[in-house]
């Protein structure tokens, strides 16, 4: 595990706000492998397992679905995330923090999906990058 992140030492905040992609890593140990290589835009390839589990409870399984859901009903997702975390005995965060986390996840997914689409349209194998 990387210890060179600017978020090191704040594991609860990292796990809550940031996706799993190693984007805050500065040590060079970024994982480029896909969890689900058969579905490159799957949330499993971007988010942490608990984040995926929460979103799956809404039927959200791909990055583009999260982007659309956040746009349509971000406030509902934020309130649901607050209650979901409480139900699963996870650290409490305010609804506004939940909304911010969902925004971060959705923006990350949007960038990730665009990147995958660009690679596919350029005829590049996304598994090579």
Short mmCIF file of C-alpha atoms in Angstrom, two decimals:
data_model
loop_
_atom_site.label_atom_id
_atom_site.label_comp_id
_atom_site.label_asym_id
_atom_site.label_seq_id
_atom_site.Cartn_x
_atom_site.Cartn_y
_atom_site.Cartn_z
CA UNK A 1 0.00 0.00 0.00
CA UNK A 2 1.16 3.47 -0.84
CA UNK A 3 2.29 5.76 1.94
CA UNK A 4 3.38 8.63 -0.29
CA UNK A 5 -0.08 10.10 -0.80
CA UNK A 6 -0.90 13.63 0.31
CA UNK A 7 -3.81 11.99 2.16
CA UNK A 8 -1.64 9.53 4.10
CA UNK A 9 -2.62 9.34 7.75
CA UNK A 10 -6.27 10.19 7.04
CA UNK A 11 -7.40 6.70 6.07
CA UNK A 12 -11.05 7.33 6.96
CA UNK A 13 -11.18 10.40 4.74
CA UNK A 14 -9.33 8.68 1.91
CA UNK A 15 -11.64 5.69 2.00
CA UNK A 16 -14.72 7.90 2.08
CA UNK A 17 -13.97 10.60 -0.46
CA UNK A 18 -11.54 9.08 -2.92
CA UNK A 19 -11.97 6.32 -5.47
CA UNK A 20 -9.63 3.36 -5.48
CA UNK A 21 -7.66 4.35 -8.55
CA UNK A 22 -4.45 5.41 -6.77
CA UNK A 23 -4.91 8.95 -8.03
CA UNK A 24 -3.37 10.52 -4.93
CA UNK A 25 -0.36 8.24 -5.03
CA UNK A 26 3.07 9.79 -5.55
CA UNK A 27 5.17 6.65 -5.08
CA UNK A 28 4.76 5.21 -8.57
CA UNK A 29 2.97 2.06 -7.35
CA UNK A 30 -0.27 2.93 -9.15
CA UNK A 31 -2.19 -0.15 -10.21
CA UNK A 32 -3.22 -0.04 -13.85
CA UNK A 33 -5.02 -3.39 -13.91
CA UNK A 34 -8.79 -3.67 -14.17
CA UNK A 35 -10.79 -5.55 -11.57
CA UNK A 36 -13.34 -6.33 -14.27
CA UNK A 37 -11.53 -6.26 -17.65
CA UNK A 38 -14.61 -7.51 -19.55
CA UNK A 39 -16.56 -4.38 -18.58
CA UNK A 40 -14.02 -1.52 -18.59
CA UNK A 41 -16.49 1.15 -17.43
CA UNK A 42 -17.60 -0.97 -14.45
CA UNK A 43 -17.51 0.83 -11.11
CA UNK A 44 -15.34 -2.01 -9.81
CA UNK A 45 -12.52 -0.63 -11.94
CA UNK A 46 -12.75 2.83 -10.40
CA UNK A 47 -14.27 2.79 -6.92
CA UNK A 48 -13.63 1.05 -3.62
CA UNK A 49 -15.62 -2.13 -2.88
CA UNK A 50 -17.89 -0.48 -0.29
CA UNK A 51 -18.62 2.38 -2.72
CA UNK A 52 -19.53 -0.14 -5.42
CA UNK A 53 -21.75 -2.04 -2.97
CA UNK A 54 -23.63 1.14 -2.04
CA UNK A 55 -24.18 2.16 -5.67
CA UNK A 56 -25.19 -1.38 -6.66
CA UNK A 57 -28.04 -1.09 -4.16
CA UNK A 58 -29.44 1.52 -6.59
CA UNK A 59 -28.71 -0.59 -9.66
CA UNK A 60 -25.76 1.64 -10.58
CA UNK A 61 -23.00 -0.58 -11.96
CA UNK A 62 -21.15 1.47 -14.58
CA UNK A 63 -19.45 4.84 -14.57
CA UNK A 64 -21.84 6.47 -17.01
CA UNK A 65 -24.80 5.35 -14.86
CA UNK A 66 -23.27 7.07 -11.83
CA UNK A 67 -22.71 10.29 -13.77
CA UNK A 68 -26.36 10.34 -14.90
CA UNK A 69 -27.70 9.38 -11.45
CA UNK A 70 -25.68 12.12 -9.75
CA UNK A 71 -26.99 14.65 -12.24
CA UNK A 72 -30.62 13.54 -11.85
CA UNK A 73 -30.78 12.79 -8.14
CA UNK A 74 -27.52 13.64 -6.37
CA UNK A 75 -29.26 14.89 -3.21
CA UNK A 76 -31.23 11.66 -2.89
CA UNK A 77 -28.05 9.61 -3.32
CA UNK A 78 -26.27 11.73 -0.68
CA UNK A 79 -29.01 11.19 1.90
CA UNK A 80 -29.13 7.50 1.07
CA UNK A 81 -25.35 7.23 1.47
CA UNK A 82 -25.55 8.80 4.92
CA UNK A 83 -28.21 6.27 5.99
CA UNK A 84 -26.45 3.34 4.26
CA UNK A 85 -23.22 4.06 6.13
CA UNK A 86 -25.11 4.23 9.43
CA UNK A 87 -26.86 0.93 8.70
CA UNK A 88 -23.47 -0.69 7.96
CA UNK A 89 -21.85 0.73 11.15
CA UNK A 90 -19.44 2.90 9.19
CA UNK A 91 -18.01 6.26 10.22
CA UNK A 92 -20.61 9.05 10.18
CA UNK A 93 -20.44 11.86 7.63
CA UNK A 94 -22.89 14.73 7.13
CA UNK A 95 -25.18 14.71 4.10
CA UNK A 96 -23.15 17.56 2.57
CA UNK A 97 -19.98 15.46 2.84
CA UNK A 98 -21.82 12.53 1.28
CA UNK A 99 -22.85 14.78 -1.61
CA UNK A 100 -19.25 15.92 -2.05
CA UNK A 101 -18.03 12.31 -2.07
CA UNK A 102 -20.60 11.33 -4.70
CA UNK A 103 -19.54 14.34 -6.79
CA UNK A 104 -15.91 13.23 -6.61
CA UNK A 105 -16.80 9.65 -7.57
CA UNK A 106 -19.00 10.81 -10.47
CA UNK A 107 -16.40 13.25 -11.82
CA UNK A 108 -13.73 10.58 -11.60
CA UNK A 109 -15.99 8.12 -13.42
CA UNK A 110 -16.76 10.70 -16.10
CA UNK A 111 -13.05 11.21 -16.80
CA UNK A 112 -12.40 7.47 -16.68
CA UNK A 113 -15.25 6.62 -19.08
CA UNK A 114 -14.15 9.35 -21.51
CA UNK A 115 -10.63 7.95 -21.46
CA UNK A 116 -11.86 4.42 -22.17
CA UNK A 117 -14.06 5.66 -25.03
CA UNK A 118 -11.20 7.65 -26.57
CA UNK A 119 -8.95 4.61 -26.45
CA UNK A 120 -11.62 2.39 -28.01
CA UNK A 121 -12.39 4.92 -30.76
CA UNK A 122 -8.68 5.23 -31.51
CA UNK A 123 -8.50 1.46 -31.88
CA UNK A 124 -6.27 1.18 -28.84
CA UNK A 125 -6.63 -1.78 -26.50
CA UNK A 126 -7.60 -0.25 -23.14
CA UNK A 127 -5.97 -3.18 -21.35
CA UNK A 128 -2.55 -2.05 -22.62
CA UNK A 129 -2.58 1.28 -20.77
#
